[in-house]
mmCIF file of C-alpha atoms in Angstrom:
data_model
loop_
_atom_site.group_PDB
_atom_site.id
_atom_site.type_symbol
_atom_site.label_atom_id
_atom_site.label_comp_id
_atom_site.label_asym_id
_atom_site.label_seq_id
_atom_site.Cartn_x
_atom_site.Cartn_y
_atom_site.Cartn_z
ATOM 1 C CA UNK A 1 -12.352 -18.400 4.241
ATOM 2 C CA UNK A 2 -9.532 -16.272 5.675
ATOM 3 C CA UNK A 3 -7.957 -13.621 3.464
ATOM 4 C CA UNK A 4 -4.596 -11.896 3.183
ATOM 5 C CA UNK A 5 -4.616 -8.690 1.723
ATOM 6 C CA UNK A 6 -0.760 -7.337 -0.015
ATOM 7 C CA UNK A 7 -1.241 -3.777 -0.796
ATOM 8 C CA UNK A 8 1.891 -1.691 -2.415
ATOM 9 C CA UNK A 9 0.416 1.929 -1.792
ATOM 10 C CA UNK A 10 -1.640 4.355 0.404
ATOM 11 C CA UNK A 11 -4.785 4.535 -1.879
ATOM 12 C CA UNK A 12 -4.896 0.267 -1.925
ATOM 13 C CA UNK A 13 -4.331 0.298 1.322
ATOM 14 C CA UNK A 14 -7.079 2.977 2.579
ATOM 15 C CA UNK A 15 -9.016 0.864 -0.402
ATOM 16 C CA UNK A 16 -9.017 -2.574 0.916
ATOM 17 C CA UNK A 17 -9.063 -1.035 4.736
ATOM 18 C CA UNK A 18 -12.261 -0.212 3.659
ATOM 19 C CA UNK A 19 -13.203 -3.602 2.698
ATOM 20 C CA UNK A 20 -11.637 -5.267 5.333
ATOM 21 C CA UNK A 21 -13.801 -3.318 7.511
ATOM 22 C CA UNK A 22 -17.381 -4.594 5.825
ATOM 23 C CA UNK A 23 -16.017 -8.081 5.669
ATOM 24 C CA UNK A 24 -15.659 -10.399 8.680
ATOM 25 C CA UNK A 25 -13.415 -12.841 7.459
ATOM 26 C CA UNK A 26 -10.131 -10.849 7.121
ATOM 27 C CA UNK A 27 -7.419 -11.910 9.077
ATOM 28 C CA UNK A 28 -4.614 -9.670 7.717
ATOM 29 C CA UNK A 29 -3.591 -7.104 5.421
ATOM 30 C CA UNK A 30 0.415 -6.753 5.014
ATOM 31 C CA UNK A 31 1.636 -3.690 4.397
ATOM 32 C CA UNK A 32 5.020 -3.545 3.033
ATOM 33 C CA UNK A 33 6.011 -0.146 4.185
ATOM 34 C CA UNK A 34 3.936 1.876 7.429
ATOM 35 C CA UNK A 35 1.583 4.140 6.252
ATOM 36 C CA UNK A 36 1.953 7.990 6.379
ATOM 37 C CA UNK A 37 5.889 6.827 5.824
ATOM 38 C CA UNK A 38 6.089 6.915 1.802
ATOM 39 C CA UNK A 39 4.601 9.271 -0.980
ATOM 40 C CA UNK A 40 3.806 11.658 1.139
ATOM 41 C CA UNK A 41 4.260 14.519 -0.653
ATOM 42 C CA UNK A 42 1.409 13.382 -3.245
ATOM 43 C CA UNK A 43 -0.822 11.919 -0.408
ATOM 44 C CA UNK A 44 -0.017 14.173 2.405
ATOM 45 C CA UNK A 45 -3.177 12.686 4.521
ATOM 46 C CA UNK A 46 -3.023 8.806 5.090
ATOM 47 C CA UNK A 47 -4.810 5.897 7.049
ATOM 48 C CA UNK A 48 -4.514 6.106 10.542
ATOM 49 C CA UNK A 49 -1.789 3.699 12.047
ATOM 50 C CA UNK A 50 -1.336 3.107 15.497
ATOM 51 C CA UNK A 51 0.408 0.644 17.062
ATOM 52 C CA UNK A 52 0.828 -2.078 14.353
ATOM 53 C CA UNK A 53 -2.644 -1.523 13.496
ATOM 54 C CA UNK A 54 -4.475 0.305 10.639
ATOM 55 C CA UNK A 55 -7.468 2.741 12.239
ATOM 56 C CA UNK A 56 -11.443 3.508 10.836
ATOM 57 C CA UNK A 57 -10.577 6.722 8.879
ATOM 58 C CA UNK A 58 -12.561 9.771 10.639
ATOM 59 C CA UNK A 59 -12.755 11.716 6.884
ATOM 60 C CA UNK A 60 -15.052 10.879 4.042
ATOM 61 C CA UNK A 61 -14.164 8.522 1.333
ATOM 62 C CA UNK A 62 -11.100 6.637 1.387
ATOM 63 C CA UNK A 63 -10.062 9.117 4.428
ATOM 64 C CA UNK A 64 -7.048 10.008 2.108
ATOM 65 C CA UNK A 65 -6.211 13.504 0.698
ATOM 66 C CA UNK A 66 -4.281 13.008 -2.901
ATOM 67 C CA UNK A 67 -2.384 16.111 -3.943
ATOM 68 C CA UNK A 68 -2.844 16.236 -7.816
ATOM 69 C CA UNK A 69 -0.063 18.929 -8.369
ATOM 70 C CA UNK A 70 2.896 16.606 -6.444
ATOM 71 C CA UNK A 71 1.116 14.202 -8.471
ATOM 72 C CA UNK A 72 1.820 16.263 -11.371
ATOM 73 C CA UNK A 73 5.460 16.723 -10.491
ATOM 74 C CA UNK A 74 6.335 13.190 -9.850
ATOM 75 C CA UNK A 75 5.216 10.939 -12.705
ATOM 76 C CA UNK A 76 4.874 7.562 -13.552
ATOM 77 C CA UNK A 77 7.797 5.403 -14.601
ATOM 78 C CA UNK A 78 7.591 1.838 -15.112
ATOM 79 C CA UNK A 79 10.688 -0.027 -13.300
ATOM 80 C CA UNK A 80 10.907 -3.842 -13.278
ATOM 81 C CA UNK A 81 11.240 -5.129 -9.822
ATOM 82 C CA UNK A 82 15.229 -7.108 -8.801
ATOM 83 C CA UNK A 83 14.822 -11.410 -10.403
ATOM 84 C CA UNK A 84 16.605 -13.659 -7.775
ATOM 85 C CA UNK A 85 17.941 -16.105 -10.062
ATOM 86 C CA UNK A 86 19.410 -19.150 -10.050
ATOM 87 C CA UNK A 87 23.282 -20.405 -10.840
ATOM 88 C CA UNK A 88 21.705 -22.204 -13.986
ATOM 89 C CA UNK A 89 20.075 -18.632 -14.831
ATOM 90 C CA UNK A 90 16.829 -19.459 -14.126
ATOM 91 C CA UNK A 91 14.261 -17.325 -12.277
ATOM 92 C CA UNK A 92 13.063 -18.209 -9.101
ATOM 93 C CA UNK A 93 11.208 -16.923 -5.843
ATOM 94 C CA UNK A 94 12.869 -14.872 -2.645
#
């Protein structure tokens, strides 16, 4: 079975890195922005990219550092993504 892996933020992503690596039957995981690009102020250390390609962390854990006090100054909100709809009203896919 080949898998495709979405994942919306840098802990996910250094997350399922993690279990792409101890599984052999990935063949991608999309990232919808490049890490160490986005919320970087609350995790200021990311997975390695280089070259289109997401790198064995060299730090323990995830190989992420999370900053608790940005974390602190920037929280939550829940937002409801755009709905492409239809003429008729109706919701449907991009």
């Amino acid at each position: 079975m080949l898998a495709t892996l979405i994942t919306p933020g840098p802990a996910s992503s250094a997350a399922i890195l993690q279990l792409n690596l101890a599984i052999s039957n990935v063949g991608v995981q999309e990232q919808p922005r490049r890490p160490g690009t986005y919320s970087t102020d609350v995790v200021p250390v990311q997975v390695p990219w280089v070259d289109g390609y997401l790198l064995p962390p060299d730090r323990p854990g995830l190989g992420i550092e999370f900053d608790r006090a940005a974390a602190r100054r920037s929280p939550f909100q829940m937002t409801e993504s755009p709905h492409l709809r239809r003429l008729d009203g109706s919701v449907t896919n991009w």
